[in-house]
């Protein structure tokens, strides 16, 4: 099955700086890569996703890049704000039953 | 985005009792829903795939007789934890794709289960 590796496990940045979280996947057939933000005690919230037919997607301060050859994708958050502090999960689409395989998560802390 | 709700948001029960958790898609129909379990400071682990009108598909290591899943309608899936034990205490989260065959999934707010 699909194996998704996520790094780093924790990330601390100062407000206004950029944050980058990286993920790699093992199944070359994967073609959909969402990113979720999870705040304490809440369910994951979809923040951005990318499909294999594009290399980059941007939504305001958030962007995701995908390198299918290398089988890795990254989340970029610019001009970070304290409210960006949360746990971020990457995932890869598993085509049997449309379930997602998640990375282990990155705890992002943005300090004022 | 699409809205998925869960009820209850948190539940405390005694060891040996059963607990039912509901997952509803509020503004769309979901022929498939997924149930995940998340332990503190860990990632989401898929437990089972709930299929409307047919049996659920369980992941390896998940006991189907302990975690009963019923997907009786296109907007409701239920997870019943039978004979709960303290080790079943966890955060249970459901998700649903907004369209049949779509990869895009939205998650419910989760249910915190504490078994005493």
PDB file of C-alpha atoms in Angstrom:
ATOM      1  CA  UNK A   1       0.000   0.000   0.000  1.00  0.00           C
ATOM      2  CA  UNK A   2       0.848   3.667  -0.124  1.00  0.00           C
ATOM      3  CA  UNK A   3       3.401   4.973   2.367  1.00  0.00           C
ATOM      4  CA  UNK A   4       3.508   8.714   3.057  1.00  0.00           C
ATOM      5  CA  UNK A   5       6.466  10.254   4.879  1.00  0.00           C
ATOM      6  CA  UNK A   6       6.178  13.779   6.291  1.00  0.00           C
ATOM      7  CA  UNK A   7       8.880  16.116   7.611  1.00  0.00           C
ATOM      8  CA  UNK A   8       9.496  17.844   9.881  1.00  0.00           C
ATOM      9  CA  UNK A   9       7.413  16.562  12.771  1.00  0.00           C
ATOM     10  CA  UNK A  10       7.598  19.948  14.486  1.00  0.00           C
ATOM     11  CA  UNK A  11       8.281  23.379  13.070  1.00  0.00           C
ATOM     12  CA  UNK A  12       8.572  26.686  14.864  1.00  0.00           C
ATOM     13  CA  UNK A  13       8.715  29.957  12.944  1.00  0.00           C
ATOM     14  CA  UNK A  14       8.353  33.605  13.787  1.00  0.00           C
ATOM     15  CA  UNK A  15       5.331  35.500  12.638  1.00  0.00           C
ATOM     16  CA  UNK A  16       5.841  36.756   9.113  1.00  0.00           C
ATOM     17  CA  UNK A  17       8.331  34.071   8.149  1.00  0.00           C
ATOM     18  CA  UNK A  18       7.595  31.249   5.732  1.00  0.00           C
ATOM     19  CA  UNK A  19       6.985  27.630   6.647  1.00  0.00           C
ATOM     20  CA  UNK A  20       7.626  24.619   4.437  1.00  0.00           C
ATOM     21  CA  UNK A  21       6.451  21.074   5.081  1.00  0.00           C
ATOM     22  CA  UNK A  22       7.549  18.219   2.855  1.00  0.00           C
ATOM     23  CA  UNK A  23       6.044  14.836   2.070  1.00  0.00           C
ATOM     24  CA  UNK A  24       7.112  11.881   0.000  1.00  0.00           C
ATOM     25  CA  UNK A  25       4.995   9.008  -1.215  1.00  0.00           C
ATOM     26  CA  UNK A  26       5.774   5.547  -2.474  1.00  0.00           C
ATOM     27  CA  UNK A  27       2.999   4.628  -4.914  1.00  0.00           C
ATOM     28  CA  UNK A  28       3.699   6.142  -8.310  1.00  0.00           C
ATOM     29  CA  UNK A  29       0.037   5.631  -9.230  1.00  0.00           C
ATOM     30  CA  UNK A  30      -1.073   8.206  -6.639  1.00  0.00           C
ATOM     31  CA  UNK A  31      -2.553  11.209  -8.376  1.00  0.00           C
ATOM     32  CA  UNK A  32      -4.201  13.360  -5.719  1.00  0.00           C
ATOM     33  CA  UNK A  33      -2.477  15.059  -2.795  1.00  0.00           C
ATOM     34  CA  UNK A  34      -4.474  17.065  -0.258  1.00  0.00           C
ATOM     35  CA  UNK A  35      -3.248  18.996   2.750  1.00  0.00           C
ATOM     36  CA  UNK A  36      -5.264  19.246   5.941  1.00  0.00           C
ATOM     37  CA  UNK A  37      -4.988  21.580   8.919  1.00  0.00           C
ATOM     38  CA  UNK A  38      -6.095  20.228  12.268  1.00  0.00           C
ATOM     39  CA  UNK A  39      -6.577  22.400  15.298  1.00  0.00           C
ATOM     40  CA  UNK A  40      -6.651  20.900  18.757  1.00  0.00           C
ATOM     41  CA  UNK A  41      -9.796  18.872  19.386  1.00  0.00           C
ATOM     42  CA  UNK A  42     -11.182  19.413  15.889  1.00  0.00           C
ATOM     43  CA  UNK A  43     -11.461  17.450  12.698  1.00  0.00           C
ATOM     44  CA  UNK A  44      -9.029  18.017   9.825  1.00  0.00           C
ATOM     45  CA  UNK A  45      -9.851  20.890   7.492  1.00  0.00           C
ATOM     46  CA  UNK A  46      -8.926  20.714   3.827  1.00  0.00           C
ATOM     47  CA  UNK A  47      -6.783  23.736   3.009  1.00  0.00           C
ATOM     48  CA  UNK A  48      -5.401  22.957  -0.424  1.00  0.00           C
ATOM     49  CA  UNK A  49      -4.977  20.031  -2.759  1.00  0.00           C
ATOM     50  CA  UNK A  50      -3.175  19.255  -5.985  1.00  0.00           C
ATOM     51  CA  UNK A  51      -3.626  16.726  -8.702  1.00  0.00           C
ATOM     52  CA  UNK A  52      -0.877  15.078 -10.664  1.00  0.00           C
ATOM     53  CA  UNK A  53      -1.514  17.013 -13.855  1.00  0.00           C
ATOM     54  CA  UNK A  54      -0.141  20.234 -12.343  1.00  0.00           C
ATOM     55  CA  UNK A  55       3.114  21.076 -10.630  1.00  0.00           C
ATOM     56  CA  UNK A  56       2.028  23.955  -8.421  1.00  0.00           C
ATOM     57  CA  UNK A  57      -1.122  25.454  -6.983  1.00  0.00           C
ATOM     58  CA  UNK A  58      -1.523  28.591  -4.940  1.00  0.00           C
ATOM     59  CA  UNK A  59      -4.289  30.004  -2.782  1.00  0.00           C
ATOM     60  CA  UNK A  60      -3.394  33.328  -1.171  1.00  0.00           C
ATOM     61  CA  UNK A  61      -0.647  32.592   1.392  1.00  0.00           C
ATOM     62  CA  UNK A  62      -0.698  28.852   0.827  1.00  0.00           C
ATOM     63  CA  UNK A  63       0.906  26.979  -2.033  1.00  0.00           C
ATOM     64  CA  UNK A  64       1.609  23.364  -2.826  1.00  0.00           C
ATOM     65  CA  UNK A  65       4.215  22.020  -5.219  1.00  0.00           C
ATOM     66  CA  UNK A  66       4.367  18.528  -6.668  1.00  0.00           C
ATOM     67  CA  UNK A  67       7.277  16.660  -8.209  1.00  0.00           C
ATOM     68  CA  UNK A  68       5.902  13.405  -9.593  1.00  0.00           C
ATOM     69  CA  UNK A  69       9.255  12.188 -10.794  1.00  0.00           C
ATOM     70  CA  UNK A  70      10.741  12.430  -7.337  1.00  0.00           C
ATOM     71  CA  UNK A  71       7.435  11.504  -5.692  1.00  0.00           C
ATOM     72  CA  UNK A  72       7.361  14.393  -3.294  1.00  0.00           C
ATOM     73  CA  UNK A  73       5.125  17.346  -2.614  1.00  0.00           C
ATOM     74  CA  UNK A  74       5.415  20.323  -0.316  1.00  0.00           C
ATOM     75  CA  UNK A  75       3.227  22.830   1.475  1.00  0.00           C
ATOM     76  CA  UNK A  76       4.404  26.430   1.591  1.00  0.00           C
ATOM     77  CA  UNK A  77       2.868  28.989   3.917  1.00  0.00           C
ATOM     78  CA  UNK A  78       4.072  32.551   3.509  1.00  0.00           C
ATOM     79  CA  UNK A  79       3.682  35.492   5.885  1.00  0.00           C
ATOM     80  CA  UNK A  80       2.754  33.144   8.704  1.00  0.00           C
ATOM     81  CA  UNK A  81       0.390  34.283  11.415  1.00  0.00           C
ATOM     82  CA  UNK A  82      -0.188  32.910  14.932  1.00  0.00           C
ATOM     83  CA  UNK A  83      -3.524  31.487  13.799  1.00  0.00           C
ATOM     84  CA  UNK A  84      -1.633  29.267  11.361  1.00  0.00           C
ATOM     85  CA  UNK A  85      -0.419  27.308  14.400  1.00  0.00           C
ATOM     86  CA  UNK A  86      -1.878  23.801  14.109  1.00  0.00           C
ATOM     87  CA  UNK A  87      -1.004  20.301  13.016  1.00  0.00           C
ATOM     88  CA  UNK A  88      -0.748  19.884   9.258  1.00  0.00           C
ATOM     89  CA  UNK A  89      -1.208  16.550   7.520  1.00  0.00           C
ATOM     90  CA  UNK A  90      -0.353  15.635   3.980  1.00  0.00           C
ATOM     91  CA  UNK A  91      -2.099  12.733   2.304  1.00  0.00           C
ATOM     92  CA  UNK A  92      -1.976  10.707  -0.869  1.00  0.00           C
ATOM     93  CA  UNK A  93      -4.911   9.183  -2.636  1.00  0.00           C
ATOM     94  CA  UNK A  94      -5.246   5.426  -2.404  1.00  0.00           C
ATOM     95  CA  UNK A  95      -7.265   4.272  -5.350  1.00  0.00           C
ATOM     96  CA  UNK A  96      -8.898   1.286  -3.678  1.00  0.00           C
ATOM     97  CA  UNK A  97     -12.035   2.721  -2.165  1.00  0.00           C
ATOM     98  CA  UNK A  98     -10.866   6.325  -2.369  1.00  0.00           C
ATOM     99  CA  UNK A  99      -9.384   6.331   1.135  1.00  0.00           C
ATOM    100  CA  UNK A 100      -6.483   8.625   1.960  1.00  0.00           C
ATOM    101  CA  UNK A 101      -3.108   7.675   3.377  1.00  0.00           C
ATOM    102  CA  UNK A 102      -1.877  10.312   5.774  1.00  0.00           C
ATOM    103  CA  UNK A 103       1.545  11.453   6.797  1.00  0.00           C
ATOM    104  CA  UNK A 104       2.328  11.586  10.498  1.00  0.00           C
ATOM    105  CA  UNK A 105       1.701  15.288  10.750  1.00  0.00           C
ATOM    106  CA  UNK A 106       3.690  18.447  11.395  1.00  0.00           C
ATOM    107  CA  UNK A 107       3.024  20.551  14.434  1.00  0.00           C
ATOM    108  CA  UNK A 108       3.514  24.144  13.335  1.00  0.00           C
ATOM    109  CA  UNK A 109       3.980  26.869  15.911  1.00  0.00           C
ATOM    110  CA  UNK A 110       4.017  30.495  14.812  1.00  0.00           C
ATOM    111  CA  UNK A 111       5.319  32.775  17.523  1.00  0.00           C
ATOM    112  CA  UNK A 112       4.416  36.480  17.602  1.00  0.00           C
TER     113      UNK A 112
ATOM    114  CA  UNK B   1     -16.636  23.327   1.480  1.00  0.00           C
ATOM    115  CA  UNK B   2     -19.056  20.515   2.070  1.00  0.00           C
ATOM    116  CA  UNK B   3     -20.288  19.960   5.615  1.00  0.00           C
ATOM    117  CA  UNK B   4     -19.965  16.749   7.554  1.00  0.00           C
ATOM    118  CA  UNK B   5     -21.286  16.553  11.096  1.00  0.00           C
ATOM    119  CA  UNK B   6     -20.734  14.092  13.890  1.00  0.00           C
ATOM    120  CA  UNK B   7     -22.697  13.351  17.020  1.00  0.00           C
ATOM    121  CA  UNK B   8     -21.896  13.284  19.822  1.00  0.00           C
ATOM    122  CA  UNK B   9     -18.847  15.520  19.986  1.00  0.00           C
ATOM    123  CA  UNK B  10     -17.685  13.770  23.114  1.00  0.00           C
ATOM    124  CA  UNK B  11     -18.855  10.822  25.152  1.00  0.00           C
ATOM    125  CA  UNK B  12     -17.785   9.186  28.384  1.00  0.00           C
ATOM    126  CA  UNK B  13     -18.908   5.648  29.049  1.00  0.00           C
ATOM    127  CA  UNK B  14     -18.231   2.790  31.386  1.00  0.00           C
ATOM    128  CA  UNK B  15     -16.174  -0.187  30.339  1.00  0.00           C
ATOM    129  CA  UNK B  16     -18.334  -2.882  28.773  1.00  0.00           C
ATOM    130  CA  UNK B  17     -20.987  -0.595  27.382  1.00  0.00           C
ATOM    131  CA  UNK B  18     -21.616   0.243  23.732  1.00  0.00           C
ATOM    132  CA  UNK B  19     -21.396   3.664  22.156  1.00  0.00           C
ATOM    133  CA  UNK B  20     -22.885   4.824  18.865  1.00  0.00           C
ATOM    134  CA  UNK B  21     -21.348   7.652  16.853  1.00  0.00           C
ATOM    135  CA  UNK B  22     -23.213   9.252  13.955  1.00  0.00           C
ATOM    136  CA  UNK B  23     -21.712  10.813  10.861  1.00  0.00           C
ATOM    137  CA  UNK B  24     -23.913  12.886   8.589  1.00  0.00           C
ATOM    138  CA  UNK B  25     -23.311  14.610   5.290  1.00  0.00           C
ATOM    139  CA  UNK B  26     -25.407  17.753   5.558  1.00  0.00           C
ATOM    140  CA  UNK B  27     -25.485  19.173   2.043  1.00  0.00           C
ATOM    141  CA  UNK B  28     -24.572  16.271  -0.173  1.00  0.00           C
ATOM    142  CA  UNK B  29     -25.145  12.558  -0.549  1.00  0.00           C
ATOM    143  CA  UNK B  30     -22.365  10.156   0.274  1.00  0.00           C
ATOM    144  CA  UNK B  31     -22.449   6.567  -0.925  1.00  0.00           C
ATOM    145  CA  UNK B  32     -19.114   6.083   0.796  1.00  0.00           C
ATOM    146  CA  UNK B  33     -17.879   7.352   4.136  1.00  0.00           C
ATOM    147  CA  UNK B  34     -14.663   6.614   5.962  1.00  0.00           C
ATOM    148  CA  UNK B  35     -14.048   6.120   9.646  1.00  0.00           C
ATOM    149  CA  UNK B  36     -10.694   7.039  11.171  1.00  0.00           C
ATOM    150  CA  UNK B  37      -9.267   6.783  14.646  1.00  0.00           C
ATOM    151  CA  UNK B  38      -6.680   9.176  16.003  1.00  0.00           C
ATOM    152  CA  UNK B  39      -4.723   8.707  19.195  1.00  0.00           C
ATOM    153  CA  UNK B  40      -3.102  11.713  20.912  1.00  0.00           C
ATOM    154  CA  UNK B  41      -0.274  13.280  18.917  1.00  0.00           C
ATOM    155  CA  UNK B  42      -0.651  10.703  16.161  1.00  0.00           C
ATOM    156  CA  UNK B  43      -1.929  10.668  12.631  1.00  0.00           C
ATOM    157  CA  UNK B  44      -5.295   9.486  11.392  1.00  0.00           C
ATOM    158  CA  UNK B  45      -5.589   5.745  10.941  1.00  0.00           C
ATOM    159  CA  UNK B  46      -8.258   4.406   8.619  1.00  0.00           C
ATOM    160  CA  UNK B  47     -10.502   1.911  10.370  1.00  0.00           C
ATOM    161  CA  UNK B  48     -13.105   1.084   7.756  1.00  0.00           C
ATOM    162  CA  UNK B  49     -14.923   2.162   4.643  1.00  0.00           C
ATOM    163  CA  UNK B  50     -18.665   2.487   5.027  1.00  0.00           C
ATOM    164  CA  UNK B  51     -20.712   1.703   1.930  1.00  0.00           C
ATOM    165  CA  UNK B  52     -24.342   2.659   1.594  1.00  0.00           C
ATOM    166  CA  UNK B  53     -26.518  -0.429   1.218  1.00  0.00           C
ATOM    167  CA  UNK B  54     -23.719  -2.944   1.636  1.00  0.00           C
ATOM    168  CA  UNK B  55     -21.238  -4.215   4.174  1.00  0.00           C
ATOM    169  CA  UNK B  56     -18.410  -2.073   5.402  1.00  0.00           C
ATOM    170  CA  UNK B  57     -14.832  -2.854   4.465  1.00  0.00           C
ATOM    171  CA  UNK B  58     -12.487  -3.053   7.430  1.00  0.00           C
ATOM    172  CA  UNK B  59      -8.772  -2.397   7.507  1.00  0.00           C
ATOM    173  CA  UNK B  60      -6.430  -5.102   8.673  1.00  0.00           C
ATOM    174  CA  UNK B  61      -6.405  -5.404  12.428  1.00  0.00           C
ATOM    175  CA  UNK B  62      -9.779  -3.725  12.972  1.00  0.00           C
ATOM    176  CA  UNK B  63     -12.339  -6.067  14.495  1.00  0.00           C
ATOM    177  CA  UNK B  64     -15.579  -5.855  12.550  1.00  0.00           C
ATOM    178  CA  UNK B  65     -17.584  -7.367  15.405  1.00  0.00           C
ATOM    179  CA  UNK B  66     -16.310  -4.724  17.789  1.00  0.00           C
ATOM    180  CA  UNK B  67     -16.690  -1.724  15.519  1.00  0.00           C
ATOM    181  CA  UNK B  68     -20.076  -2.089  13.883  1.00  0.00           C
ATOM    182  CA  UNK B  69     -20.745   0.161  10.926  1.00  0.00           C
ATOM    183  CA  UNK B  70     -24.127   0.847   9.391  1.00  0.00           C
ATOM    184  CA  UNK B  71     -24.637   3.061   6.353  1.00  0.00           C
ATOM    185  CA  UNK B  72     -28.390   2.969   6.074  1.00  0.00           C
ATOM    186  CA  UNK B  73     -28.895   6.094   3.999  1.00  0.00           C
ATOM    187  CA  UNK B  74     -26.993   8.361   1.639  1.00  0.00           C
ATOM    188  CA  UNK B  75     -26.425  10.908   4.389  1.00  0.00           C
ATOM    189  CA  UNK B  76     -25.829   8.834   7.508  1.00  0.00           C
ATOM    190  CA  UNK B  77     -23.237   6.347   8.667  1.00  0.00           C
ATOM    191  CA  UNK B  78     -22.984   5.094  12.234  1.00  0.00           C
ATOM    192  CA  UNK B  79     -20.094   3.544  14.092  1.00  0.00           C
ATOM    193  CA  UNK B  80     -20.923   1.518  17.188  1.00  0.00           C
ATOM    194  CA  UNK B  81     -18.116   0.623  19.540  1.00  0.00           C
ATOM    195  CA  UNK B  82     -19.343  -2.506  21.272  1.00  0.00           C
ATOM    196  CA  UNK B  83     -18.204  -3.604  24.712  1.00  0.00           C
ATOM    197  CA  UNK B  84     -15.913  -0.617  24.937  1.00  0.00           C
ATOM    198  CA  UNK B  85     -12.696  -0.827  26.922  1.00  0.00           C
ATOM    199  CA  UNK B  86     -10.306   1.903  28.080  1.00  0.00           C
ATOM    200  CA  UNK B  87      -7.972   1.164  25.168  1.00  0.00           C
ATOM    201  CA  UNK B  88     -10.790   2.168  22.808  1.00  0.00           C
ATOM    202  CA  UNK B  89     -10.578   5.712  24.143  1.00  0.00           C
ATOM    203  CA  UNK B  90      -9.647   7.824  21.159  1.00  0.00           C
ATOM    204  CA  UNK B  91     -10.758  10.534  18.740  1.00  0.00           C
ATOM    205  CA  UNK B  92     -13.019   9.061  16.075  1.00  0.00           C
ATOM    206  CA  UNK B  93     -13.417  11.019  12.851  1.00  0.00           C
ATOM    207  CA  UNK B  94     -15.471  10.346   9.761  1.00  0.00           C
ATOM    208  CA  UNK B  95     -15.014  11.709   6.273  1.00  0.00           C
ATOM    209  CA  UNK B  96     -16.897  11.623   3.021  1.00  0.00           C
ATOM    210  CA  UNK B  97     -16.109  12.407  -0.603  1.00  0.00           C
ATOM    211  CA  UNK B  98     -18.421  15.041  -1.976  1.00  0.00           C
ATOM    212  CA  UNK B  99     -19.199  12.985  -5.031  1.00  0.00           C
ATOM    213  CA  UNK B 100     -19.073   9.288  -5.746  1.00  0.00           C
ATOM    214  CA  UNK B 101     -15.625   8.585  -7.117  1.00  0.00           C
ATOM    215  CA  UNK B 102     -14.259  11.964  -6.074  1.00  0.00           C
ATOM    216  CA  UNK B 103     -10.975  12.105  -4.247  1.00  0.00           C
ATOM    217  CA  UNK B 104     -11.876  15.283  -2.385  1.00  0.00           C
ATOM    218  CA  UNK B 105     -12.927  14.452   1.152  1.00  0.00           C
ATOM    219  CA  UNK B 106     -14.312  16.537   3.960  1.00  0.00           C
ATOM    220  CA  UNK B 107     -14.009  15.530   7.554  1.00  0.00           C
ATOM    221  CA  UNK B 108     -16.399  15.720  10.434  1.00  0.00           C
ATOM    222  CA  UNK B 109     -15.454  17.529  13.646  1.00  0.00           C
ATOM    223  CA  UNK B 110     -14.648  14.260  15.425  1.00  0.00           C
ATOM    224  CA  UNK B 111     -15.970  12.455  18.494  1.00  0.00           C
ATOM    225  CA  UNK B 112     -13.882  12.180  21.618  1.00  0.00           C
ATOM    226  CA  UNK B 113     -14.546   8.842  23.337  1.00  0.00           C
ATOM    227  CA  UNK B 114     -13.385   8.206  26.866  1.00  0.00           C
ATOM    228  CA  UNK B 115     -13.989   4.773  28.320  1.00  0.00           C
ATOM    229  CA  UNK B 116     -13.640   4.546  32.093  1.00  0.00           C
TER     230      UNK B 116
END
